[in-house]
PDB file of C-alpha atoms in Angstrom:
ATOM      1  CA  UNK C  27     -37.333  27.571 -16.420  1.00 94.00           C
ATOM      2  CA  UNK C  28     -38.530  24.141 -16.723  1.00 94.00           C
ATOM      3  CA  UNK C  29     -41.179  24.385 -19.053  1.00 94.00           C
ATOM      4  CA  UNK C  30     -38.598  26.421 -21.361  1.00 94.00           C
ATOM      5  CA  UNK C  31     -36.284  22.878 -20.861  1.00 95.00           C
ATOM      6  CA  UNK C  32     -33.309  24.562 -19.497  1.00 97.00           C
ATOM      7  CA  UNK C  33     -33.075  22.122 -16.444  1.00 97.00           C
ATOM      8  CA  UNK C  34     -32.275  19.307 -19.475  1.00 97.00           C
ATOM      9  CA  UNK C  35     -29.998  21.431 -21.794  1.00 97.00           C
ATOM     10  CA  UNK C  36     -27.323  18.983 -21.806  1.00 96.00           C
ATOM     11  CA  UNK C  37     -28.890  15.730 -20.985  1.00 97.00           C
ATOM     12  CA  UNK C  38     -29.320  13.725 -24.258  1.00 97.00           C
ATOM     13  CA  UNK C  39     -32.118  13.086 -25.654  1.00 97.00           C
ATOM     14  CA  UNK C  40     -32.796   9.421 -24.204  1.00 97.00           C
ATOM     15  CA  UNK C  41     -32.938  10.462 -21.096  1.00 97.00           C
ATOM     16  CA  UNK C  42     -35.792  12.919 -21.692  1.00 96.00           C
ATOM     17  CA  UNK C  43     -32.982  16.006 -22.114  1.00 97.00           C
ATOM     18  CA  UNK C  44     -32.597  18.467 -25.158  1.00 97.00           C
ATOM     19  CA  UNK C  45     -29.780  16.802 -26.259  1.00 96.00           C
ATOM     20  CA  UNK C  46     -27.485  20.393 -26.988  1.00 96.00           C
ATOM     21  CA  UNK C  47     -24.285  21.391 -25.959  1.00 95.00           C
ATOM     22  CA  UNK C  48     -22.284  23.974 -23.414  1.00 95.00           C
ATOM     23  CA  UNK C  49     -22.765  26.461 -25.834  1.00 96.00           C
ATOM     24  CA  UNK C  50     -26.408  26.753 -25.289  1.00 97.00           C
ATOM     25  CA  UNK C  51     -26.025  26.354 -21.466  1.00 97.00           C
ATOM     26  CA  UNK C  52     -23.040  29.339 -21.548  1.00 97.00           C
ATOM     27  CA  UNK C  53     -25.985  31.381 -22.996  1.00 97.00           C
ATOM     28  CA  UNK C  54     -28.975  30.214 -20.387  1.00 98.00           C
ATOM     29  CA  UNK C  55     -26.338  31.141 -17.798  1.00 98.00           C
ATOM     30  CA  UNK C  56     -25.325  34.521 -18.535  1.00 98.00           C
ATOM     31  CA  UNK C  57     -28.901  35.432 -18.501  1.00 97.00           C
ATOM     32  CA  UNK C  58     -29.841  34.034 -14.928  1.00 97.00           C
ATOM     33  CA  UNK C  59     -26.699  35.872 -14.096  1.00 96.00           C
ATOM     34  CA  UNK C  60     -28.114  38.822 -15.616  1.00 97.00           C
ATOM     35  CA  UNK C  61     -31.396  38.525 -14.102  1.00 95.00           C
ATOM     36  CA  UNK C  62     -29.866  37.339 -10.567  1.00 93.00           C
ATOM     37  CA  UNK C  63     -32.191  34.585 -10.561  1.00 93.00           C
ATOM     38  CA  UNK C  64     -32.610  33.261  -7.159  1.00 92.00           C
ATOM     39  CA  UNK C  65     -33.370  29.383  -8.127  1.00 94.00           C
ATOM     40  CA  UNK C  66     -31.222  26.595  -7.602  1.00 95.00           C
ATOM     41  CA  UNK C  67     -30.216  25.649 -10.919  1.00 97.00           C
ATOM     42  CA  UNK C  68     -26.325  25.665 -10.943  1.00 96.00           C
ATOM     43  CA  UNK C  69     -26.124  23.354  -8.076  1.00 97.00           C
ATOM     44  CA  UNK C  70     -28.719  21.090  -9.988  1.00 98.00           C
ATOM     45  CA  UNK C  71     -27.514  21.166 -13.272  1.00 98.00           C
ATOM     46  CA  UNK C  72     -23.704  22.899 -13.233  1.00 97.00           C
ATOM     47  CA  UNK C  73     -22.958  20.614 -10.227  1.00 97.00           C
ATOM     48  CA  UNK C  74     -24.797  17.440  -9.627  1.00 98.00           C
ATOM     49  CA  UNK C  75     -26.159  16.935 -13.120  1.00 98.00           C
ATOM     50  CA  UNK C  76     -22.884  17.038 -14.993  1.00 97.00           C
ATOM     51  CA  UNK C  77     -21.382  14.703 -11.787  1.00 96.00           C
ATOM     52  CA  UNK C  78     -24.181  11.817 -12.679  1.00 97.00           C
ATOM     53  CA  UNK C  79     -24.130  12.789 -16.814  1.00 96.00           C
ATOM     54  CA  UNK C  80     -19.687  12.487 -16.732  1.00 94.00           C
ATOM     55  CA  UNK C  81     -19.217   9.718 -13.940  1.00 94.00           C
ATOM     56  CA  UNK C  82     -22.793   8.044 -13.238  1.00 95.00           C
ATOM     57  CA  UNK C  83     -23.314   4.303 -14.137  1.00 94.00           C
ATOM     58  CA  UNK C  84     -25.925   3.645 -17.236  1.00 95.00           C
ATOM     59  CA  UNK C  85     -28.640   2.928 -13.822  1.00 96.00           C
ATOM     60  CA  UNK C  86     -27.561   5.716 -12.189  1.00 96.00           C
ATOM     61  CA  UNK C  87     -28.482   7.820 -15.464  1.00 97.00           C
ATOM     62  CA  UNK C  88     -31.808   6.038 -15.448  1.00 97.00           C
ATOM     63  CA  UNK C  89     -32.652   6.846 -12.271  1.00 97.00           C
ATOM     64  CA  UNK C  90     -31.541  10.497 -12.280  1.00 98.00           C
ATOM     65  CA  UNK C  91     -31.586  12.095 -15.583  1.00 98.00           C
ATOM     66  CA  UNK C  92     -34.890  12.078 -16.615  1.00 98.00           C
ATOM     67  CA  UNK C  93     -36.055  13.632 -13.369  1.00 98.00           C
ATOM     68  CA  UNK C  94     -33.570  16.107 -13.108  1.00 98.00           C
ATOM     69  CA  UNK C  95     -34.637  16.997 -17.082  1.00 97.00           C
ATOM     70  CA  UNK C  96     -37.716  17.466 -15.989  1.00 96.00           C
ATOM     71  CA  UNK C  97     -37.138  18.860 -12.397  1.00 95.00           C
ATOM     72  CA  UNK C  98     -38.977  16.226 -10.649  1.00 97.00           C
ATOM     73  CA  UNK C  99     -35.498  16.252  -8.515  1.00 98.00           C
ATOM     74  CA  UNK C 100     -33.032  19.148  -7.373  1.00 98.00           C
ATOM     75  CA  UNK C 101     -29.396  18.157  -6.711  1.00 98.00           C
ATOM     76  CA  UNK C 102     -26.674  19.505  -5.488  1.00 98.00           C
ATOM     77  CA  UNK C 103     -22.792  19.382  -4.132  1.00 98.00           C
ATOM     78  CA  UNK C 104     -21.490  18.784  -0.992  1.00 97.00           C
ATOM     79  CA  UNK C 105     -17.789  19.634  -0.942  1.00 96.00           C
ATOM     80  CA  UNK C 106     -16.673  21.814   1.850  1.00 95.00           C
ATOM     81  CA  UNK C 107     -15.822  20.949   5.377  1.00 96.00           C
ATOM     82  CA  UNK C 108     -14.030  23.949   6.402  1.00 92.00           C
ATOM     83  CA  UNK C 109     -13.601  27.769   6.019  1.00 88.00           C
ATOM     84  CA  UNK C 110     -10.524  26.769   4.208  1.00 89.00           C
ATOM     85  CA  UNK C 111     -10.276  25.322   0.285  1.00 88.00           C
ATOM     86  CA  UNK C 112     -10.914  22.225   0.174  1.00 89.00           C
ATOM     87  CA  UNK C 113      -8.298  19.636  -0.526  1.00 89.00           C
ATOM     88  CA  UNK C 114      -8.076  16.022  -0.668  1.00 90.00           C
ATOM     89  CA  UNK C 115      -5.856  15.811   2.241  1.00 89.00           C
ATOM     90  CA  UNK C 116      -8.335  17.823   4.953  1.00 90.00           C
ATOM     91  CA  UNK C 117     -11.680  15.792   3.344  1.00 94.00           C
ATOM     92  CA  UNK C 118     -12.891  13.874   6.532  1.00 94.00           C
ATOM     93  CA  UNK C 119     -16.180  12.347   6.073  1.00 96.00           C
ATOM     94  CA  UNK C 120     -15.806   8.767   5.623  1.00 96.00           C
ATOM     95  CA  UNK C 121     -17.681   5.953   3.784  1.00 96.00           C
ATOM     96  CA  UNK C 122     -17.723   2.283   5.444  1.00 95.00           C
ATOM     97  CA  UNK C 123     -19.770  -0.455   4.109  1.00 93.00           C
ATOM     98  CA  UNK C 124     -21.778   1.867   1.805  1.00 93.00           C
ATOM     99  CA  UNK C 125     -22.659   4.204   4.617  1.00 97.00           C
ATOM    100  CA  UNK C 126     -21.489   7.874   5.390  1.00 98.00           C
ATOM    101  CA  UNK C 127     -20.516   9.626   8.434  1.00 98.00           C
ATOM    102  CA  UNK C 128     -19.074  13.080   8.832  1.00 97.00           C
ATOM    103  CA  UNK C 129     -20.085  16.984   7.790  1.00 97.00           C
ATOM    104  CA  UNK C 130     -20.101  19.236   4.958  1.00 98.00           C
ATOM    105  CA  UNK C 131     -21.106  23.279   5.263  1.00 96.00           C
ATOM    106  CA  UNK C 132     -22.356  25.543   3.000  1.00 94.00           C
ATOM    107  CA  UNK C 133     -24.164  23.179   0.568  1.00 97.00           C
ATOM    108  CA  UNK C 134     -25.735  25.271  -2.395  1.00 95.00           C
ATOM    109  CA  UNK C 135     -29.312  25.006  -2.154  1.00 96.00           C
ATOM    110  CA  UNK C 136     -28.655  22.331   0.320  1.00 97.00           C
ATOM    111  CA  UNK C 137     -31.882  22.973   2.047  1.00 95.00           C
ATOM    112  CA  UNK C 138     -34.265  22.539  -0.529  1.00 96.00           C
ATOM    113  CA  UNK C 139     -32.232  19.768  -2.415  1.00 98.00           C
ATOM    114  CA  UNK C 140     -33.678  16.624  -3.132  1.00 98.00           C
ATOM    115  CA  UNK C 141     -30.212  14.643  -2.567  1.00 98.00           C
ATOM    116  CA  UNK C 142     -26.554  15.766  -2.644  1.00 98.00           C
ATOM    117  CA  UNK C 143     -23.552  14.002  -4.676  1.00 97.00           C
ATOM    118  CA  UNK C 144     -20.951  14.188  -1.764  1.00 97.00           C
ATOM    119  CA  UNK C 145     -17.213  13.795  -1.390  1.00 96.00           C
ATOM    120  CA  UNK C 146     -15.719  11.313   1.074  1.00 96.00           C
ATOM    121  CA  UNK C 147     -13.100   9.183   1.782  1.00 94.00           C
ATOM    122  CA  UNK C 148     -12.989   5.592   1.113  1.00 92.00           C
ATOM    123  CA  UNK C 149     -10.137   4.137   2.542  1.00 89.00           C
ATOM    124  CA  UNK C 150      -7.054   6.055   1.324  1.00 87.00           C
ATOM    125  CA  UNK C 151      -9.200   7.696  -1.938  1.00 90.00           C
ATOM    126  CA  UNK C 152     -11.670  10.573  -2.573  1.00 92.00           C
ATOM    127  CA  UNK C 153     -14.676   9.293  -4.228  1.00 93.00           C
ATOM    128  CA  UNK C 154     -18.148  10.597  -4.918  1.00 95.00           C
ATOM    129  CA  UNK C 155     -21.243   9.192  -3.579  1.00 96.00           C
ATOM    130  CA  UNK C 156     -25.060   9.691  -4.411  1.00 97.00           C
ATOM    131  CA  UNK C 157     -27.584  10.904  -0.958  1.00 98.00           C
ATOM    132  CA  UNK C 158     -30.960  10.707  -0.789  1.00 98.00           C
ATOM    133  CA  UNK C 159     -31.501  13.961   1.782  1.00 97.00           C
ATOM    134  CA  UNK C 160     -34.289  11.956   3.272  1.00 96.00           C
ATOM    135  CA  UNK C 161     -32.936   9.254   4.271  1.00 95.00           C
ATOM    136  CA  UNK C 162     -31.940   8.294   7.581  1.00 95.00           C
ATOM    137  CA  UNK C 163     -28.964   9.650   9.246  1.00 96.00           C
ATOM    138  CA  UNK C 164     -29.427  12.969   7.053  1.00 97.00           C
ATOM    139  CA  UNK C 165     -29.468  16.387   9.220  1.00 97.00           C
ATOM    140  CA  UNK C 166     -29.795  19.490   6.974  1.00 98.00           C
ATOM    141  CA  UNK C 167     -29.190  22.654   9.332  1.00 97.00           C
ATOM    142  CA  UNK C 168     -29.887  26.331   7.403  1.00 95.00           C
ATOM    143  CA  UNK C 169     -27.128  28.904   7.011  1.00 94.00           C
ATOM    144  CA  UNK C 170     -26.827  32.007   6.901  1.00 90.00           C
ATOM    145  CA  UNK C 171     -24.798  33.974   4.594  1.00 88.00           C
ATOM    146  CA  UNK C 172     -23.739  37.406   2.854  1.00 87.00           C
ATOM    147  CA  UNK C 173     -25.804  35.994  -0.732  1.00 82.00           C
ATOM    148  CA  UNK C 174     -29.437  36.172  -0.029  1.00 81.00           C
ATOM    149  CA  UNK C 175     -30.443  35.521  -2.774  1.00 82.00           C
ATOM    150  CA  UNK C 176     -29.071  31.797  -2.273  1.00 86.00           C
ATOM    151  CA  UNK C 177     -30.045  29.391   0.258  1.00 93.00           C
ATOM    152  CA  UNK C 178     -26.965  27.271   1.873  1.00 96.00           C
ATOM    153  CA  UNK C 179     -26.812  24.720   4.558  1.00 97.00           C
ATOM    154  CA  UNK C 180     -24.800  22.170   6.248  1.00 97.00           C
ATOM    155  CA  UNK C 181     -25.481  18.359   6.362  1.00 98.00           C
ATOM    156  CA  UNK C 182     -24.381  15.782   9.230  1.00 98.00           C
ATOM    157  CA  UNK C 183     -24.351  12.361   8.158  1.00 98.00           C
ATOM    158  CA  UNK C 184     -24.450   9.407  10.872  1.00 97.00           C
ATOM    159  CA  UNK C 185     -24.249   6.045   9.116  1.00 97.00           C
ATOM    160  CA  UNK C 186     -25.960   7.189   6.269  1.00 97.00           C
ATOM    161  CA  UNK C 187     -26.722   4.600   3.560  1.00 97.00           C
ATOM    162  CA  UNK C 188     -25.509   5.933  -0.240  1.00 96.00           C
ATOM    163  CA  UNK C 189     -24.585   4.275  -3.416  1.00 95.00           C
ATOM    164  CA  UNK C 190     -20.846   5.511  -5.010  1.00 94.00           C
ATOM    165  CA  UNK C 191     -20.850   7.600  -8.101  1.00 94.00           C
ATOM    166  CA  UNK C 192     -20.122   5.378 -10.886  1.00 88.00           C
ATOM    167  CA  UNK C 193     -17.206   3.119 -10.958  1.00 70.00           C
ATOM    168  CA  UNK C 194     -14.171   2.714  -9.027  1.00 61.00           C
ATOM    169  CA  UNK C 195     -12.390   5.618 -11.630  1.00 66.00           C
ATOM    170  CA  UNK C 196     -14.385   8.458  -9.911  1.00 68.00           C
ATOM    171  CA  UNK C 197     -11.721  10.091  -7.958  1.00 84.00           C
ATOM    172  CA  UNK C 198     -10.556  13.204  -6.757  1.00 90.00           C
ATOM    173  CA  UNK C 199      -9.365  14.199 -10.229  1.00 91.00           C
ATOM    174  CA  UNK C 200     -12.847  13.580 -11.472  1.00 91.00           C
ATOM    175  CA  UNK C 201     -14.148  16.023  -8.828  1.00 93.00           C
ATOM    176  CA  UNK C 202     -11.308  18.825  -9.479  1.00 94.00           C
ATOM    177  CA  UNK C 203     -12.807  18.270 -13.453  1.00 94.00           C
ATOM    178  CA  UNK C 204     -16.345  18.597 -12.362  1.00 95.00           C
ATOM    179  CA  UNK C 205     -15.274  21.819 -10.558  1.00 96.00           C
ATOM    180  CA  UNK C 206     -13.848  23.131 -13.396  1.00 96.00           C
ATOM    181  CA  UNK C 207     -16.431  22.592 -15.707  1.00 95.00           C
ATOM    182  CA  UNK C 208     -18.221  24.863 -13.597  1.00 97.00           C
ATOM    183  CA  UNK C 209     -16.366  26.835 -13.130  1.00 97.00           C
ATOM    184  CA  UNK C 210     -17.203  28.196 -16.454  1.00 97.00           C
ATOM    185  CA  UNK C 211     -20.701  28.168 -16.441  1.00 97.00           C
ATOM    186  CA  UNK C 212     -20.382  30.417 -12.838  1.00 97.00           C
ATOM    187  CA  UNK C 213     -18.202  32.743 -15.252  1.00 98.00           C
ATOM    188  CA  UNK C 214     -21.239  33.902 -17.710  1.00 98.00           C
ATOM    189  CA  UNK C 215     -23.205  34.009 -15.041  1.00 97.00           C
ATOM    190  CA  UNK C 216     -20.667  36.769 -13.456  1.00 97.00           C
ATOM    191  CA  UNK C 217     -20.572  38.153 -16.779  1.00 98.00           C
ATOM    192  CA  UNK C 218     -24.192  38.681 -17.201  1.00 98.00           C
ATOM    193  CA  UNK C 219     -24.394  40.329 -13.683  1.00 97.00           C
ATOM    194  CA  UNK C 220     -21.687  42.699 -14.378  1.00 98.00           C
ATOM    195  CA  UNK C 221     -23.009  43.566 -18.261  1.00 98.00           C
ATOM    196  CA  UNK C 222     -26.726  43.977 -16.353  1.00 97.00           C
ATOM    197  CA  UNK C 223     -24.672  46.433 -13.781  1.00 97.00           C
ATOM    198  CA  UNK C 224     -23.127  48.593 -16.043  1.00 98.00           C
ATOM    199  CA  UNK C 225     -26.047  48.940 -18.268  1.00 97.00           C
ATOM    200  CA  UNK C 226     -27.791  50.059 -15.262  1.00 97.00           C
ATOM    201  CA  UNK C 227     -24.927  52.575 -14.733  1.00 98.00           C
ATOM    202  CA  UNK C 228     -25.164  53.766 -18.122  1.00 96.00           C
TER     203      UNK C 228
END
């Protein structure tokens, strides 16, 4: 997958991507879905690529990009904090003084992720912040669930140092957009699946 590029379908070309559009990466994910490819690319790239690509700072796309392009790094998204949907009113982890304290579940890939862009309140607002899984503070639990062909786990965060996602306009609407965007991409992947099933049926 890497040495074919897909990991840096949409990242331009300055930041060691391929520089092409959603078009291409509709196509690349149809065909995992068809395949069921158990690999962590739509957390890396559907999730926490297109977070750092649409709200990252030019350093922050520096820092990332090329190694994500080049899967030096995996990403992911750490959203949920309950069974329920998640909303901006029942998000309780909480950043103060750059650090992080609280608990998502079911992280994509979470266990194998090289750091996690994670939602959080900052005062009254929902912003995005940047992990590093290693660092201190970080505990990454496995979870079971009914995909196995995906790996999930939770993360508790204890005065965990992280740097916020871009500028002061990331927000909960940013989020909802990043969502939505894949949204999509998890569509052609269903699409694949269910073209590879009833070929099979056929």
């Amino acid at each position: 997958i890497i040495d074919m590029g897909w990991t840096a379908t949409t990242i331009p070309e300055e930041f060691d991507g391929l520089g092409l559009g959603y078009l291409e990466l509709c196509v690349i994910a149809e065909e995992l879905g068809r395949s069921l490819a158990p690999t962590p690319f739509s957390s890396s790239v559907y999730l926490a690529t297109e977070a750092i690509l649409k709200l990252g700072s030019e350093e922050q796309h520096k820092n990332y990009l090329p190694k994500l392009a080049t899967g030096e790094l995996i990403g992911t998204l750490a959203h949920s904090e309950t069974t329920t949907s998640p909303t901006e009113k029942n998000i309780n982890c909480e950043i103060k003084d750059e650090q992080l304290t609280g608990t998502k579940i079911v992280v994509p890939d979470g266990d194998i992720a090289d750091f996690a862009v994670v939602s959080a309140k900052e005062g009254d607002k929902t912003v995005l912040c940047i992990v590093d899984l290693k660092s201190e503070g970080v505990e990454i639990t496995t979870q079971n669930t009914l995909d196995p062909s995906r790996s999930h786990a939770s993360f508790s965060f204890k005065n965990t140092q992280i740097k916020l996602l871009g500028s002061k306009e990331n927000t909960w609407d940013s989020l909802q957009e990043i969502l939505e965007r894949a949204a999509v991409l998890f569509a052609f992947e269903q699409l694949g699946g269910a073209e590879a099933c009833m070929n099979m049926a056929k």
